[in-house]
Amino acid sequence: MNRVRTRIAPSPTGDPHVGTAYIALFNYAFAKQHGGDFILRIEDTDRVRSSRESEEMIFSALRWLGLNWDEGPDIGGPKGPYRQSERSDIYKKYAMELVEKGKAYPCFCTKERLDSVREAMKAEKKTAMYDRHCRSIPKDEALKRMESGEPYVIRLAMPTEGSMVVKDMLRGDITIDCEQLDDQVLIKTDGFPTYHLANVVDDHLMEISHVIRAEEWISSLPKHVYLYEAFGWEAPVFCHMPLLRNADKSKISKRKNPVSLNYYRRAGYLPEAILNYLALMGFAMPDEREEFTLAEFTKELKLEKVSLGGPVFDMAKLLWLNGKYIRALDKKELADRLYKELLSPEYLDKILTLTQPRFEKLEDFIDYSAFFFTGSMHYSEKMQKKLIGKGKSAKETAKALTQLVEDELDPLLKWDAAHLEEASTRHLAKIGWTAKEFFMPLRVAVTGKDATPPLFETMEVLGKEVCRSRIKEAAKLLKEMPA
Ligand code: GLU
């Protein structure tokens, strides 16, 4: 076997996701088990949604968990650069190689034409696909049109007849009817590659031996396998891991569970408990014990035995496991953890900046700052009343708060007072509430108090995850209040 090289290839388009940690863990353990390399590659081909803030959060969350990579954008390595936006020329070159070989072709169809083809197919109840209109343009003519500056995309010329067999480590052979396969775009009009091209080219050039990734990518497998074939490259081994699920078996989502690793860090979970729990999602120890270290997991993992049943991400079980880990720490280690996470000098400094102006005695620290240290809120009866906007119903307030989270806060990547104020002001204009009506419920929702340091500064220090989960909790409480 070639040297084992695995990778985690996140797209930096939001908060660091618990699913990324789950996939990274299995890649890490498999690589280390074989004395191989674990690589971090940033897939930022979506120029609009990708951001450096998100990338930084991914680095820091994976580091916190202890899933350290051997090569990556921040530390470099022999196969870099490891950020796709820095590799554009490579993708263009390889796409042109396929055009030369007749395995790909430029497509000059306008958006209007593509829309009308799609509509017509839908009307005939067929799966909407490209009708391969440009595939028959002779190569010389196509190349001339490309040179003349006419806008184009490059598409992969997929086989149109017969069937294709692709292999997955956990599922064996999967046969696909070629008629279902679309001529996938490889290079977009803006010259940037699509995920499919960049992913395959990079996995090849970075000598990835095993692609271990989430099940949601299995539908892309035929395209990827065919790309390897078209280039004449040996494909890696593919292993699609079952997706983490909510309790109702739907794909894990932030509507039902906190999914950001930042949340778990802020809410006082230990990285080793999270790794242990994520390992259990796809793996059982030979002796079925549920507590084990990363080193033990790395030793015992049998990737081919990962079970395909949708693993349910059960917060109660994670909490139970986390409690066991915390209680097992010796006291000195526990104190160290507290100093590192909850009581770090940086965090204390931010809190004191906000609360010190109200101090009369040292002990005031406890009362004024308590809400900075807890995860979820317990609203007193008095505060529950204040959660309701003045002159509004509980249900209306619940809706206004939920909308704030979903429309304004979730998309925010820069979590600071100025951006929070901007987002909230936009929200007020949209829902037609006054600042007075809205900010008291919001203040109570995020702090459990009606008198606090300035709201947006407070929210900045609390962080996105704690705020969003408290606001959602408050909205739930409001929704359940009798009218
Ligand atoms: N960029 C993809 C993601 O965000 C990577 C999928 C893969 O591992 O091939 O999940």
Short mmCIF file of C-alpha atoms and ligand atoms in Angstrom, two decimals:
data_model
loop_
_atom_site.label_atom_id
_atom_site.label_comp_id
_atom_site.label_asym_id
_atom_site.label_seq_id
_atom_site.Cartn_x
_atom_site.Cartn_y
_atom_site.Cartn_z
CA MET A 1 0.00 0.00 0.00
CA ASN A 2 1.14 3.53 -0.72
CA ARG A 3 1.78 5.78 2.22
CA VAL A 4 -1.52 6.51 3.95
CA ARG A 5 -2.47 10.16 3.56
CA THR A 6 -5.87 11.42 4.59
CA ARG A 7 -7.34 14.89 4.69
CA ILE A 8 -10.08 17.02 6.09
CA ALA A 9 -11.22 19.53 3.51
CA PRO A 10 -13.64 22.00 5.09
CA SER A 11 -15.23 24.90 3.26
CA PRO A 12 -14.77 27.98 5.45
CA THR A 13 -18.31 29.28 5.13
CA GLY A 14 -19.50 29.52 8.71
CA ASP A 15 -18.91 28.31 12.22
CA PRO A 16 -16.70 25.25 12.77
CA HIS A 17 -19.12 22.34 12.61
CA VAL A 18 -19.27 19.34 14.87
CA GLY A 19 -19.58 17.21 11.70
CA THR A 20 -16.19 18.50 10.56
CA ALA A 21 -14.67 17.34 13.85
CA TYR A 22 -16.31 13.92 13.47
CA ILE A 23 -14.92 13.40 9.97
CA ALA A 24 -11.54 14.90 10.92
CA LEU A 25 -11.31 12.49 13.87
CA PHE A 26 -11.74 9.40 11.69
CA ASN A 27 -9.28 10.73 9.11
CA TYR A 28 -6.77 11.58 11.81
CA ALA A 29 -7.03 8.23 13.58
CA PHE A 30 -6.85 6.24 10.36
CA ALA A 31 -3.76 8.10 9.15
CA LYS A 32 -1.98 7.81 12.50
CA GLN A 33 -2.89 4.14 12.80
CA HIS A 34 -0.93 3.55 9.61
CA GLY A 35 1.93 5.87 10.43
CA GLY A 36 0.65 8.23 7.73
CA ASP A 37 -0.13 11.92 7.32
CA PHE A 38 -3.23 13.91 8.10
CA ILE A 39 -3.70 17.00 5.95
CA LEU A 40 -5.88 20.06 6.32
CA ARG A 41 -7.01 21.63 3.07
CA ILE A 42 -9.22 24.68 2.86
CA GLU A 43 -11.82 24.40 0.09
CA ASP A 44 -12.68 28.04 -0.49
CA THR A 45 -13.78 27.89 -4.11
CA ASP A 46 -17.06 29.57 -3.15
CA ARG A 47 -15.69 33.09 -3.20
CA VAL A 48 -18.85 34.70 -1.88
CA ARG A 49 -19.45 32.51 1.15
CA SER A 50 -15.86 31.74 2.17
CA SER A 51 -14.11 33.88 4.74
CA ARG A 52 -10.83 34.04 6.62
CA GLU A 53 -12.71 34.44 9.91
CA SER A 54 -14.37 31.12 9.38
CA GLU A 55 -11.06 29.53 8.40
CA GLU A 56 -9.42 30.81 11.60
CA MET A 57 -12.27 29.40 13.67
CA ILE A 58 -11.83 25.99 12.02
CA PHE A 59 -8.09 25.99 12.77
CA SER A 60 -8.66 26.95 16.36
CA ALA A 61 -11.49 24.46 16.97
CA LEU A 62 -9.55 21.52 15.50
CA ARG A 63 -6.48 22.50 17.48
CA TRP A 64 -8.50 22.75 20.65
CA LEU A 65 -9.68 19.19 20.03
CA GLY A 66 -6.10 18.08 19.51
CA LEU A 67 -6.61 16.91 15.92
CA ASN A 68 -3.33 18.35 14.73
CA TRP A 69 -2.51 18.22 11.04
CA ASP A 70 0.84 17.48 9.44
CA GLU A 71 0.35 19.77 6.46
CA GLY A 72 -1.99 22.71 6.03
CA PRO A 73 -2.39 26.33 4.96
CA ASP A 74 -0.98 27.69 8.21
CA ILE A 75 2.01 25.37 8.52
CA GLY A 76 2.74 24.62 4.87
CA GLY A 77 4.07 21.32 3.61
CA PRO A 78 5.51 19.68 0.51
CA LYS A 79 2.27 19.65 -1.51
CA GLY A 80 1.07 23.21 -0.91
CA PRO A 81 -0.49 25.64 -1.21
CA TYR A 82 -3.27 24.08 0.86
CA ARG A 83 -5.89 26.75 0.23
CA GLN A 84 -7.77 26.23 -3.02
CA SER A 85 -8.10 29.93 -3.78
CA GLU A 86 -4.30 29.94 -4.15
CA ARG A 87 -4.34 27.11 -6.68
CA SER A 88 -6.55 28.54 -9.47
CA ASP A 89 -3.93 28.20 -12.18
CA ILE A 90 -3.46 24.54 -11.41
CA TYR A 91 -7.15 23.78 -11.93
CA LYS A 92 -7.31 25.69 -15.21
CA LYS A 93 -4.33 23.83 -16.53
CA TYR A 94 -5.87 20.45 -15.70
CA ALA A 95 -9.26 21.40 -17.09
CA MET A 96 -7.58 22.38 -20.38
CA GLU A 97 -5.78 19.06 -20.40
CA LEU A 98 -9.16 17.33 -20.38
CA VAL A 99 -10.43 19.61 -23.16
CA GLU A 100 -7.39 18.67 -25.25
CA LYS A 101 -8.07 14.99 -24.61
CA GLY A 102 -11.71 15.39 -25.63
CA LYS A 103 -12.85 14.43 -22.12
CA ALA A 104 -14.20 17.88 -21.35
CA TYR A 105 -15.54 20.72 -23.47
CA PRO A 106 -16.31 24.40 -23.24
CA CYS A 107 -19.99 25.27 -23.04
CA PHE A 108 -21.11 28.68 -24.30
CA CYS A 109 -24.80 28.37 -23.44
CA THR A 110 -26.34 31.46 -21.91
CA LYS A 111 -28.16 31.38 -18.59
CA GLU A 112 -31.45 31.96 -20.45
CA ARG A 113 -30.88 28.92 -22.63
CA LEU A 114 -29.93 26.73 -19.67
CA ASP A 115 -33.02 27.88 -17.78
CA SER A 116 -35.33 27.09 -20.65
CA VAL A 117 -33.76 23.63 -21.16
CA ARG A 118 -34.24 22.93 -17.47
CA GLU A 119 -37.84 24.13 -17.52
CA ALA A 120 -38.65 22.00 -20.56
CA MET A 121 -37.19 18.91 -18.88
CA LYS A 122 -39.09 19.57 -15.71
CA ALA A 123 -42.30 19.94 -17.70
CA GLU A 124 -41.64 16.48 -19.16
CA LYS A 125 -41.10 15.22 -15.60
CA LYS A 126 -37.47 14.40 -16.35
CA THR A 127 -34.54 15.13 -14.04
CA ALA A 128 -33.29 18.56 -15.04
CA MET A 129 -29.92 18.16 -16.77
CA TYR A 130 -27.83 19.95 -19.35
CA ASP A 131 -28.80 18.78 -22.86
CA ARG A 132 -25.14 18.61 -24.00
CA HIS A 133 -25.78 21.19 -26.69
CA CYS A 134 -22.13 22.36 -26.85
CA ARG A 135 -20.62 18.90 -26.65
CA SER A 136 -20.86 18.50 -30.41
CA ILE A 137 -19.01 21.71 -31.31
CA PRO A 138 -15.80 20.65 -33.10
CA LYS A 139 -12.77 21.15 -30.85
CA ASP A 140 -10.97 23.65 -33.14
CA GLU A 141 -14.02 25.84 -33.35
CA ALA A 142 -14.59 25.61 -29.60
CA LEU A 143 -10.98 26.59 -28.85
CA LYS A 144 -11.26 29.56 -31.23
CA ARG A 145 -14.41 30.75 -29.52
CA MET A 146 -12.70 30.48 -26.13
CA GLU A 147 -9.79 32.54 -27.35
CA SER A 148 -12.07 35.18 -28.83
CA GLY A 149 -13.24 36.05 -25.30
CA GLU A 150 -16.72 34.53 -25.48
CA PRO A 151 -17.89 33.57 -21.95
CA TYR A 152 -17.82 29.83 -21.27
CA VAL A 153 -17.78 27.16 -18.61
CA ILE A 154 -15.90 23.88 -18.98
CA ARG A 155 -17.96 20.74 -18.63
CA LEU A 156 -16.95 17.14 -18.13
CA ALA A 157 -18.07 14.88 -20.98
CA MET A 158 -19.61 12.08 -18.94
CA PRO A 159 -20.39 8.68 -20.45
CA THR A 160 -23.99 8.70 -21.66
CA GLU A 161 -24.72 5.00 -22.00
CA GLY A 162 -24.32 1.82 -20.02
CA SER A 163 -23.49 1.77 -16.38
CA MET A 164 -20.64 2.65 -14.11
CA VAL A 165 -19.46 0.88 -11.00
CA VAL A 166 -17.97 2.87 -8.13
CA LYS A 167 -16.58 1.45 -4.93
CA ASP A 168 -17.09 2.61 -1.39
CA MET A 169 -15.26 0.98 1.51
CA LEU A 170 -18.41 0.63 3.59
CA ARG A 171 -20.95 -0.10 0.87
CA GLY A 172 -18.99 -2.15 -1.65
CA ASP A 173 -19.79 -1.73 -5.35
CA ILE A 174 -22.45 0.77 -6.33
CA THR A 175 -23.76 0.60 -9.89
CA ILE A 176 -24.98 3.78 -11.54
CA ASP A 177 -26.93 4.10 -14.72
CA CYS A 178 -24.96 6.57 -16.90
CA GLU A 179 -28.14 8.11 -18.28
CA GLN A 180 -28.60 9.80 -14.90
CA LEU A 181 -25.27 11.57 -15.08
CA ASP A 182 -25.05 15.24 -15.95
CA ASP A 183 -22.11 16.87 -17.75
CA GLN A 184 -20.75 18.48 -14.62
CA VAL A 185 -19.30 21.99 -14.77
CA LEU A 186 -15.59 21.92 -13.89
CA ILE A 187 -14.63 25.55 -14.43
CA LYS A 188 -17.16 28.32 -13.89
CA THR A 189 -17.54 31.47 -16.02
CA ASP A 190 -15.44 33.40 -13.51
CA GLY A 191 -12.54 31.01 -14.15
CA PHE A 192 -12.84 29.41 -10.69
CA PRO A 193 -13.13 25.64 -10.43
CA THR A 194 -16.14 23.85 -9.01
CA TYR A 195 -15.76 21.72 -5.92
CA HIS A 196 -15.59 18.55 -8.03
CA LEU A 197 -12.60 19.50 -10.14
CA ALA A 198 -10.64 21.18 -7.38
CA ASN A 199 -11.30 18.32 -4.98
CA VAL A 200 -10.15 15.59 -7.38
CA VAL A 201 -7.12 17.48 -8.67
CA ASP A 202 -6.01 18.28 -5.14
CA ASP A 203 -6.57 14.80 -3.77
CA HIS A 204 -4.42 13.51 -6.61
CA LEU A 205 -1.65 16.11 -6.35
CA MET A 206 -1.60 15.88 -2.56
CA GLU A 207 -1.33 12.09 -2.88
CA ILE A 208 -4.35 11.40 -0.72
CA SER A 209 -4.67 7.63 -0.38
CA HIS A 210 -8.03 7.47 1.42
CA VAL A 211 -10.90 9.91 1.07
CA ILE A 212 -12.92 9.61 4.25
CA ARG A 213 -15.79 12.06 4.13
CA ALA A 214 -19.47 12.53 4.91
CA GLU A 215 -22.15 10.47 3.21
CA GLU A 216 -23.66 13.55 1.59
CA TRP A 217 -20.85 13.44 -1.01
CA ILE A 218 -21.64 9.95 -2.22
CA SER A 219 -23.80 11.28 -5.03
CA SER A 220 -20.69 13.06 -6.36
CA LEU A 221 -18.71 9.85 -6.42
CA PRO A 222 -19.44 8.87 -10.06
CA LYS A 223 -18.25 12.30 -11.23
CA HIS A 224 -15.11 12.02 -9.16
CA VAL A 225 -14.35 8.46 -10.22
CA TYR A 226 -14.87 9.41 -13.85
CA LEU A 227 -12.56 12.42 -13.45
CA TYR A 228 -9.78 10.14 -12.21
CA GLU A 229 -10.39 7.91 -15.19
CA ALA A 230 -10.40 10.83 -17.62
CA PHE A 231 -7.07 12.07 -16.27
CA GLY A 232 -5.66 8.55 -16.25
CA TRP A 233 -4.99 8.72 -12.50
CA GLU A 234 -5.38 6.05 -9.87
CA ALA A 235 -8.35 6.89 -7.62
CA PRO A 236 -8.00 6.87 -3.82
CA VAL A 237 -10.04 4.55 -1.63
CA PHE A 238 -13.39 6.16 -0.79
CA CYS A 239 -15.14 5.81 2.54
CA HIS A 240 -18.36 7.74 3.08
CA MET A 241 -19.19 8.07 6.76
CA PRO A 242 -22.82 8.00 7.89
CA LEU A 243 -24.11 11.47 8.75
CA LEU A 244 -24.72 12.57 12.30
CA ARG A 245 -28.45 12.86 12.92
CA ASN A 246 -30.85 14.75 15.14
CA ALA A 247 -33.02 12.65 17.44
CA ASP A 248 -35.73 12.54 14.72
CA LYS A 249 -33.11 11.04 12.34
CA SER A 250 -32.92 14.13 10.11
CA LYS A 251 -29.42 15.35 9.23
CA ILE A 252 -27.91 17.16 12.20
CA SER A 253 -28.84 20.83 12.05
CA LYS A 254 -28.53 23.90 14.16
CA ARG A 255 -32.28 24.17 14.42
CA LYS A 256 -32.33 21.08 16.60
CA ASN A 257 -28.87 20.80 18.18
CA PRO A 258 -25.99 23.19 18.72
CA VAL A 259 -23.62 22.25 15.88
CA SER A 260 -20.83 24.76 16.33
CA LEU A 261 -17.72 23.54 18.09
CA ASN A 262 -17.46 27.03 19.57
CA TYR A 263 -20.65 26.30 21.46
CA TYR A 264 -19.26 23.16 23.07
CA ARG A 265 -16.07 24.89 24.00
CA ARG A 266 -17.89 27.83 25.58
CA ALA A 267 -20.41 25.61 27.29
CA GLY A 268 -17.67 23.78 29.17
CA TYR A 269 -17.24 20.51 27.34
CA LEU A 270 -13.84 18.86 27.41
CA PRO A 271 -12.19 18.17 24.07
CA GLU A 272 -11.37 14.59 25.03
CA ALA A 273 -15.02 13.94 25.93
CA ILE A 274 -16.16 15.33 22.59
CA LEU A 275 -13.66 13.21 20.66
CA ASN A 276 -14.66 10.13 22.64
CA TYR A 277 -18.31 10.82 21.93
CA LEU A 278 -17.76 11.47 18.22
CA ALA A 279 -15.76 8.24 17.95
CA LEU A 280 -18.72 6.35 19.42
CA MET A 281 -20.87 7.72 16.61
CA GLY A 282 -19.21 5.41 14.12
CA PHE A 283 -17.30 2.87 16.13
CA ALA A 284 -17.58 0.34 18.96
CA MET A 285 -14.59 -0.91 20.94
CA PRO A 286 -14.06 -4.69 20.76
CA ASP A 287 -14.97 -4.92 24.45
CA GLU A 288 -17.81 -2.41 23.94
CA ARG A 289 -16.48 -0.03 26.60
CA GLU A 290 -17.69 3.49 26.00
CA GLU A 291 -14.84 5.46 27.48
CA PHE A 292 -11.52 5.56 25.69
CA THR A 293 -8.76 7.94 24.72
CA LEU A 294 -7.80 9.19 21.29
CA ALA A 295 -4.71 6.97 21.39
CA GLU A 296 -6.83 3.90 22.18
CA PHE A 297 -9.26 4.80 19.41
CA THR A 298 -6.39 5.23 16.96
CA LYS A 299 -5.11 1.81 17.87
CA GLU A 300 -8.42 -0.04 17.73
CA LEU A 301 -10.28 1.69 14.88
CA LYS A 302 -11.40 -0.62 12.09
CA LEU A 303 -12.56 1.79 9.47
CA GLU A 304 -14.18 -0.88 7.31
CA LYS A 305 -16.42 -1.81 10.25
CA VAL A 306 -18.03 1.62 10.66
CA SER A 307 -21.74 0.95 10.92
CA LEU A 308 -24.05 2.56 8.39
CA GLY A 309 -26.98 3.16 10.74
CA GLY A 310 -27.51 6.92 11.12
CA PRO A 311 -25.81 7.77 14.43
CA VAL A 312 -27.94 10.04 16.59
CA PHE A 313 -26.10 12.93 18.19
CA ASP A 314 -27.55 12.73 21.65
CA MET A 315 -26.80 15.79 23.78
CA ALA A 316 -27.83 14.02 26.98
CA LYS A 317 -25.34 11.25 26.38
CA LEU A 318 -22.58 13.68 25.51
CA LEU A 319 -23.28 15.56 28.72
CA TRP A 320 -23.18 12.32 30.72
CA LEU A 321 -19.81 11.43 29.19
CA ASN A 322 -18.47 14.92 29.70
CA GLY A 323 -19.46 14.75 33.37
CA LYS A 324 -17.58 11.49 33.78
CA TYR A 325 -14.46 13.04 32.27
CA ILE A 326 -14.67 16.14 34.42
CA ARG A 327 -15.19 14.21 37.62
CA ALA A 328 -12.25 11.97 36.81
CA LEU A 329 -9.79 14.89 36.48
CA ASP A 330 -7.50 15.33 39.44
CA LYS A 331 -8.17 18.59 41.23
CA LYS A 332 -5.10 20.36 39.95
CA GLU A 333 -5.96 19.44 36.37
CA LEU A 334 -9.54 20.59 36.88
CA ALA A 335 -8.31 23.94 38.21
CA ASP A 336 -5.99 24.22 35.21
CA ARG A 337 -8.91 23.65 32.86
CA LEU A 338 -10.92 26.33 34.62
CA TYR A 339 -8.04 28.78 34.31
CA LYS A 340 -7.57 27.87 30.68
CA GLU A 341 -11.20 28.11 29.59
CA LEU A 342 -13.60 29.91 31.94
CA LEU A 343 -11.18 31.97 34.00
CA SER A 344 -8.53 32.76 31.41
CA PRO A 345 -6.92 36.20 31.87
CA GLU A 346 -8.21 37.31 28.44
CA TYR A 347 -11.79 36.39 29.22
CA LEU A 348 -11.67 37.89 32.71
CA ASP A 349 -10.25 41.09 31.27
CA LYS A 350 -13.16 41.44 28.86
CA ILE A 351 -15.72 40.76 31.56
CA LEU A 352 -14.16 43.14 34.06
CA THR A 353 -14.06 45.89 31.47
CA LEU A 354 -17.84 45.65 31.37
CA THR A 355 -18.69 44.95 35.01
CA GLN A 356 -16.09 46.81 37.10
CA PRO A 357 -17.84 50.20 36.74
CA ARG A 358 -20.68 48.83 38.87
CA PHE A 359 -18.57 47.18 41.62
CA GLU A 360 -18.81 48.26 45.24
CA LYS A 361 -17.26 45.16 46.79
CA LEU A 362 -15.09 42.44 45.32
CA GLU A 363 -17.86 39.91 45.75
CA ASP A 364 -20.03 41.86 43.31
CA PHE A 365 -18.01 40.10 40.70
CA ILE A 366 -19.99 36.91 41.35
CA ASP A 367 -23.40 38.45 40.95
CA TYR A 368 -22.62 40.76 38.05
CA SER A 369 -20.62 38.27 36.09
CA ALA A 370 -22.36 34.95 36.70
CA PHE A 371 -24.15 34.92 33.35
CA PHE A 372 -20.79 35.09 31.56
CA PHE A 373 -19.89 31.68 32.91
CA THR A 374 -22.99 29.62 32.45
CA GLY A 375 -24.21 27.85 29.33
CA SER A 376 -27.98 27.93 29.33
CA MET A 377 -30.16 30.36 31.28
CA HIS A 378 -32.68 29.90 33.99
CA TYR A 379 -35.09 32.81 33.83
CA SER A 380 -36.66 33.79 37.14
CA GLU A 381 -40.41 34.32 37.16
CA LYS A 382 -39.91 38.07 37.20
CA MET A 383 -37.53 37.88 34.24
CA GLN A 384 -39.87 35.59 32.32
CA LYS A 385 -42.37 38.45 32.32
CA LYS A 386 -39.72 40.83 31.06
CA LEU A 387 -38.95 38.47 28.21
CA ILE A 388 -42.19 39.64 26.63
CA GLY A 389 -41.90 42.83 24.59
CA LYS A 390 -43.89 45.80 25.97
CA GLY A 391 -47.32 45.84 24.35
CA LYS A 392 -46.56 42.58 22.48
CA SER A 393 -47.66 39.02 23.07
CA ALA A 394 -45.34 36.21 24.12
CA LYS A 395 -45.79 34.57 20.72
CA GLU A 396 -44.95 37.77 18.83
CA THR A 397 -41.82 38.21 20.92
CA ALA A 398 -40.82 34.59 20.32
CA LYS A 399 -41.12 35.17 16.59
CA ALA A 400 -39.17 38.43 16.68
CA LEU A 401 -36.34 36.79 18.62
CA THR A 402 -36.22 33.69 16.43
CA GLN A 403 -36.10 35.82 13.31
CA LEU A 404 -33.25 37.86 14.72
CA VAL A 405 -31.22 34.68 15.14
CA GLU A 406 -32.06 33.12 11.81
CA ASP A 407 -31.99 36.16 9.55
CA GLU A 408 -29.35 38.32 11.17
CA LEU A 409 -27.18 36.58 13.75
CA ASP A 410 -26.55 33.21 12.13
CA PRO A 411 -24.97 34.74 9.01
CA LEU A 412 -22.77 37.14 11.05
CA LEU A 413 -19.13 36.15 10.93
CA LYS A 414 -17.74 39.25 12.60
CA TRP A 415 -19.20 39.05 16.06
CA ASP A 416 -18.54 42.43 17.59
CA ALA A 417 -20.64 45.17 19.13
CA ALA A 418 -20.68 47.32 15.99
CA HIS A 419 -21.90 44.49 13.74
CA LEU A 420 -24.42 43.38 16.34
CA GLU A 421 -25.85 46.84 16.58
CA GLU A 422 -26.08 47.11 12.83
CA ALA A 423 -27.78 43.72 12.53
CA SER A 424 -30.26 44.49 15.32
CA THR A 425 -31.13 47.89 13.88
CA ARG A 426 -31.80 46.26 10.52
CA HIS A 427 -34.01 43.74 12.26
CA LEU A 428 -35.99 46.44 14.08
CA ALA A 429 -36.68 48.22 10.81
CA LYS A 430 -37.83 44.97 9.28
CA ILE A 431 -40.24 43.94 12.04
CA GLY A 432 -41.39 47.47 12.82
CA TRP A 433 -40.67 47.37 16.57
CA THR A 434 -39.10 50.22 18.54
CA ALA A 435 -35.75 49.78 20.26
CA LYS A 436 -37.50 49.96 23.61
CA GLU A 437 -39.91 47.17 22.72
CA PHE A 438 -37.25 44.82 21.46
CA PHE A 439 -34.07 45.34 23.43
CA MET A 440 -35.46 44.46 26.86
CA PRO A 441 -36.56 40.97 25.75
CA LEU A 442 -33.23 40.55 23.99
CA ARG A 443 -31.27 41.68 27.04
CA VAL A 444 -33.17 39.35 29.33
CA ALA A 445 -32.86 36.48 26.85
CA VAL A 446 -29.06 36.68 26.66
CA THR A 447 -28.28 37.59 30.28
CA GLY A 448 -31.26 36.53 32.40
CA LYS A 449 -31.22 40.08 33.86
CA ASP A 450 -32.88 43.38 33.11
CA ALA A 451 -29.93 45.54 34.16
CA THR A 452 -26.61 44.71 32.55
CA PRO A 453 -23.61 46.40 30.97
CA PRO A 454 -24.27 47.71 27.42
CA LEU A 455 -26.13 45.03 25.48
CA PHE A 456 -24.03 44.70 22.32
CA GLU A 457 -20.72 44.77 24.17
CA THR A 458 -22.08 42.11 26.49
CA MET A 459 -23.19 39.98 23.54
CA GLU A 460 -19.77 40.40 21.95
CA VAL A 461 -18.08 38.98 25.04
CA LEU A 462 -20.62 36.18 25.47
CA GLY A 463 -19.94 35.09 21.92
CA LYS A 464 -22.19 34.00 19.10
CA GLU A 465 -22.91 30.49 20.23
CA VAL A 466 -23.98 31.29 23.75
CA CYS A 467 -26.15 34.19 22.56
CA ARG A 468 -27.87 32.29 19.79
CA SER A 469 -28.64 29.33 21.97
CA ARG A 470 -29.97 31.49 24.81
CA ILE A 471 -32.15 33.53 22.47
CA LYS A 472 -33.56 30.35 21.00
CA GLU A 473 -34.18 28.94 24.46
CA ALA A 474 -35.99 32.13 25.45
CA ALA A 475 -38.07 32.00 22.27
CA LYS A 476 -39.06 28.43 23.06
CA LEU A 477 -40.10 29.40 26.56
CA LEU A 478 -42.15 32.29 25.18
CA LYS A 479 -43.84 30.07 22.64
CA GLU A 480 -44.92 27.69 25.36
CA MET A 481 -46.37 30.42 27.59
CA PRO A 482 -50.14 30.43 27.89
CA ALA A 483 -51.59 33.24 25.74
N1 GLU B 1 -15.36 20.93 0.97
C1 GLU B 1 -16.15 19.76 1.21
C2 GLU B 1 -16.85 19.94 2.55
O1 GLU B 1 -16.98 21.03 2.99
C3 GLU B 1 -15.25 18.56 1.23
C4 GLU B 1 -15.89 17.27 0.85
C5 GLU B 1 -14.85 16.21 0.69
O2 GLU B 1 -14.27 15.83 1.70
O3 GLU B 1 -14.60 15.79 -0.44
O4 GLU B 1 -17.33 19.07 3.18
#
